[in-house]
XYZ file of C-alpha atoms in Angstrom:
166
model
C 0.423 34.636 -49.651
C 2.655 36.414 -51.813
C 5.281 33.687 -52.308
C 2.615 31.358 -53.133
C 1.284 33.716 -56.067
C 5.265 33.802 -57.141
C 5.701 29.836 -56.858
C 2.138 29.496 -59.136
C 3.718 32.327 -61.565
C 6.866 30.784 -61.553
C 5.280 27.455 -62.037
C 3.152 28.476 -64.656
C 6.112 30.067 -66.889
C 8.532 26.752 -66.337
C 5.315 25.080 -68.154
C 5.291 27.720 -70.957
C 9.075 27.500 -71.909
C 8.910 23.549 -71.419
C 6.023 23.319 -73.898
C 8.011 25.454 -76.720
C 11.282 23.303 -75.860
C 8.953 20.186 -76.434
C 7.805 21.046 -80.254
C 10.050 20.136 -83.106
C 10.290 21.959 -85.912
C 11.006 19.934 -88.918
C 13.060 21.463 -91.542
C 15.832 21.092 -94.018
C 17.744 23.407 -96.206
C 19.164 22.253 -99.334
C 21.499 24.826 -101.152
C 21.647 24.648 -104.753
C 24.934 25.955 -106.646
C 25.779 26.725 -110.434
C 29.109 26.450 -110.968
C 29.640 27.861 -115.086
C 32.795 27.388 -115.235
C 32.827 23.873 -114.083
C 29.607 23.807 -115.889
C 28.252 21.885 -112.865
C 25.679 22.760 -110.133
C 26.721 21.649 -106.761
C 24.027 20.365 -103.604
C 24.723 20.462 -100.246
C 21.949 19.473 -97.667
C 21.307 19.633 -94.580
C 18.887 17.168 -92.736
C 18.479 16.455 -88.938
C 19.660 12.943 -89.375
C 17.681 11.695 -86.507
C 14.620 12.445 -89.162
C 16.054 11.151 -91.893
C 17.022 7.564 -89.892
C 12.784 8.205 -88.592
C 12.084 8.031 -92.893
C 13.935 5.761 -93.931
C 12.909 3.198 -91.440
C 9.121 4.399 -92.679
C 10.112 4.024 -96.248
C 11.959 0.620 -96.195
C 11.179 -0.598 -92.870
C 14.685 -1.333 -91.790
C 16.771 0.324 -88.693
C 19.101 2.389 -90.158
C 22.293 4.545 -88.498
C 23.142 7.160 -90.705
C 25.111 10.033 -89.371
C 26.016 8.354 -85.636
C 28.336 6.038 -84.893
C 26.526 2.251 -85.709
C 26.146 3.636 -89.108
C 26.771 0.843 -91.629
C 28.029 0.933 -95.216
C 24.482 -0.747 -96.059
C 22.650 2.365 -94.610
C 24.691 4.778 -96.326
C 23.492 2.673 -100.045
C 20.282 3.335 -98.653
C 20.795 6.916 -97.723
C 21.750 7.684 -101.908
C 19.025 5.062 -102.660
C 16.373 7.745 -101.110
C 18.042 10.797 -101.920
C 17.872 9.253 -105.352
C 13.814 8.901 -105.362
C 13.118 11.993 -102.762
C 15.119 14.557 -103.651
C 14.323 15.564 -107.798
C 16.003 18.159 -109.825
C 14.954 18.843 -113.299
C 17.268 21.424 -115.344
C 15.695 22.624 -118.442
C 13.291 20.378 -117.735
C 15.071 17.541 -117.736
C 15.585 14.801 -114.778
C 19.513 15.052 -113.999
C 20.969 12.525 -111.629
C 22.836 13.581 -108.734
C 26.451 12.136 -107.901
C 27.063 11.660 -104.284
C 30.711 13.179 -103.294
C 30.509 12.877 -99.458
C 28.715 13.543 -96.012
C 29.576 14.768 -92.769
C 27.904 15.129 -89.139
C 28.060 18.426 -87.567
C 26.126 18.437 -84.414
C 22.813 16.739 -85.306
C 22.862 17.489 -88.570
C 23.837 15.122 -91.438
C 25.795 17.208 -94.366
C 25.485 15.355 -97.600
C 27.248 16.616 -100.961
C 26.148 16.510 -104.503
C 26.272 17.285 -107.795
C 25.547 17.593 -111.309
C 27.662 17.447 -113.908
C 27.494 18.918 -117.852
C 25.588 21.491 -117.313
C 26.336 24.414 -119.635
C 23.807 26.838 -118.839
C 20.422 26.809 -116.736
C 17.217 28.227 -117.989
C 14.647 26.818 -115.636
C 15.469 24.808 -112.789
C 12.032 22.586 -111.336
C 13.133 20.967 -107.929
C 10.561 18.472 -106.223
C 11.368 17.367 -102.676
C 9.804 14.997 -100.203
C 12.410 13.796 -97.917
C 11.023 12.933 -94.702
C 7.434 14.441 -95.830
C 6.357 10.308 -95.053
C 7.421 10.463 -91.781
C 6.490 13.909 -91.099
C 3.848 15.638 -93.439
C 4.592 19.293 -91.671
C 8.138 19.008 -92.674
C 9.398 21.838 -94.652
C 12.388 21.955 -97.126
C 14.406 25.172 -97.784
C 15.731 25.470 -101.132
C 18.271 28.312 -101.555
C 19.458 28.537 -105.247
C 21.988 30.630 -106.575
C 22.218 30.325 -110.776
C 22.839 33.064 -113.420
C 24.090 35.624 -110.782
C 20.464 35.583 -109.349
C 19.531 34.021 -105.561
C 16.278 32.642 -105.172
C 14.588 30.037 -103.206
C 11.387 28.218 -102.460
C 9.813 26.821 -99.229
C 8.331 23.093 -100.029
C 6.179 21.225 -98.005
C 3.784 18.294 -98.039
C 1.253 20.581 -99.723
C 3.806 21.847 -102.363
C 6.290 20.238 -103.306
C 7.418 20.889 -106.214
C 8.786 24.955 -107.137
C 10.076 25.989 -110.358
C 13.677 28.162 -110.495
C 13.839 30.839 -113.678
């Protein structure tokens, strides 16, 4: 009788832990650097890049590859093409473009690398971000900003997203 109790118990906690091991979080963190004396701010994100491929096949309905090894040079155009329209940074309240450098793979996570160039000095910074937010509306993005000695950040999400650095 006793062993049966354990196999239910035992049983009943392999369900537990299997049900937490089943939900995905979905979350990126984007860290945002200014650089004064290269009067530049430097981006560096990092996205699950099995939920960015999930996106971008939502947003342009094609198959794309990026960060694994059937990654073509067309999916990488239309990796900057959504970074481009998803990913918004406004310095003293003006839009800035971002210049891709470079990305990288490290696990499951796709590194990408950007920045901003002529920037003297940084009053406000407004950052609006909805990568993967059509794919998955509970996704949340981590922005970690480090300008005029000061580290701040904001937590944006479907609901809000949009934050404004001082």
């Amino acid at each position: 009788m006793k062993s049966i109790g354990k196999c239910f118990l035992i049983l009943f906690v392999a369900i537990g832990l299997l049900s937490f091991g089943m939900h995905k979080f979905y979350t990126a963190i984007y860290q945002i650097e200014f650089v004064p004396k290269k009067k530049m701010i430097q981006i560096t994100t990092r996205i699950f890049y099995d939920d960015l491929n999930e996106a971008l096949e939502a947003k342009y309905h094609k198959r794309t590859f990026v960060g694994t090894e059937k990654e073509t040079p067309e999916d990488l155009v239309v990796l900057k093409k959504y970074l481009a329209e998803k990913f918004i940074i406004k310095v003293n309240g003006q839009s800035k473009s971002m210049n891709f450098i470079s990305k990288e793979v490290e696990d499951n996570v796709l590194i990408c690398y950007l920045s901003i160039k002529e920037i003297a000095k940084i009053k406000t910074l407004e950052v609006e971000n909805t990568i993967i937010m059509e794919k998955h509306s509970e996704q949340q993005n981590i922005i970690q900003a480090n300008f005029n000695g000061e580290k701040q950040s904001l937590l944006l999400t479907s609901d809000n997203f949009k934050g404004m650095l001082k």
